[in-house]
DNA sequence: GGCGTAACCGGACTTTACCCCGCTTATTCG
DNA sequence: CGAATAAGCGGGGTAAAGTCCGGTTACGCC
């Protein structure tokens, strides 16, 4: 397997040193994030601390948001795997409505577990990475909606609406400067209202 | 009406020169936006073109996003007036469910009418105002929800969800680099799916 | 009308994301 | 193994956001 499979991934395999640098940069970014907070995690500082050049940092991540995106993607890969081929009700095998509810719970849990990073990503003056419309979420929700009998409805737009309805409260919670409620309590509330919304929308 | 009504607005009346400068800055910003596009509308350029100092620009708008916010607020004031004391079904007097539907239609229409500005606001490397979850929308939706019998439900969170579900598709449409559909067609689609969602959520 | 104060103005300064281009090095092929 | 080459690397350079503070000006009060 060279670059023959055109379906996915970078056409060329990453060069060895590049891959090593990416690893190193992500690790360093994690350190700095935990140690200094998101504001002090600047491109220059990351370059210097990792002992690499500024250009390298930008080539790897493209933009500042790319760093946080990369940090999130690390975990997101595992998450998506669970969704696509994990056990029900999250994975295949359960009724689509149950999967829809479970997906929301899982996403809420995932983002709350990584809330430090997720918050950093939208912290400051930066474009929202997955915030506005994470395409993976939308695609999956759209797919599940197609398996539910909803009568006449624009499923594509409904999927966008539900994705937004799932992310909206999360973003609101994450962007709140003072997190009034405990994560557990919030997870409960967010999950409950997601379940309530989905049930309301999908009942016959 | 000076500053006697404590409910809204800056506690102190703006100084005369400050007000004049604000007007002038907003007008100049409109010109530049139409003439140069959002990318070339920088704080420095705005300051120079308006003949004022950079400090002034920042004091008036706080941040770059503040400029676009100010531009939108101009029209939004009229819009909010319609919502609060205009004729039904948007204004008071109609059943709350109808008002909810009408509110969505009105907001969609409003943002599509000002889509150039709205798009500019989220264009580039800007924090999405949806992250802040347009609080006026949410408040109004929350109020209307309170007048509908929905059984046991967390109305606050439901309001957040619906606000997001209203804004999400709009943002998606606005941020699309190539606007495939005509504004009229999009307005129709967006309005229809909003109505559909609200009906689904609120039916007994 | 004169005065004190507080808000306002200006523009230099700092910080930081992002670009550019000559140099270095990993990879590949004879 | 050694040369060709293409990707990767480095760090100085640019532009634009946001800050600061000394000087100026409008407003309230006497």
XYZ file of N, CA and C in Angstrom, chain A residues 3 10 13 15 58 62 75 92 136 149 178 184 195:
39
model
N 0.512 4.866 -2.405
C -0.573 5.828 -2.467
C -1.640 5.313 -3.418
N -3.783 11.031 3.472
C -2.891 11.787 2.608
C -2.365 10.893 1.501
N 2.548 8.910 1.987
C 2.814 8.631 3.410
C 3.721 9.719 3.966
N 6.563 11.613 5.713
C 7.984 11.259 5.841
C 8.292 10.990 7.309
N 3.594 25.440 11.605
C 2.486 25.847 10.730
C 2.247 24.834 9.625
N -1.270 23.915 10.060
C -1.971 24.848 9.195
C -2.343 26.138 9.891
N -8.439 11.728 20.428
C -9.478 10.976 21.097
C -10.652 10.682 20.201
N -23.787 -0.417 15.771
C -24.880 -1.003 14.995
C -25.532 -2.170 15.741
N -18.901 15.168 10.935
C -19.040 13.755 11.264
C -20.317 13.500 12.038
N -38.866 6.112 10.497
C -39.968 6.598 9.688
C -40.477 7.905 10.274
N -17.514 30.698 34.252
C -17.525 29.981 35.521
C -18.455 28.789 35.378
N -20.573 16.083 36.232
C -21.527 14.975 36.272
C -22.956 15.491 36.161
N -32.139 13.514 25.055
C -33.063 12.390 24.920
C -34.500 12.903 24.769
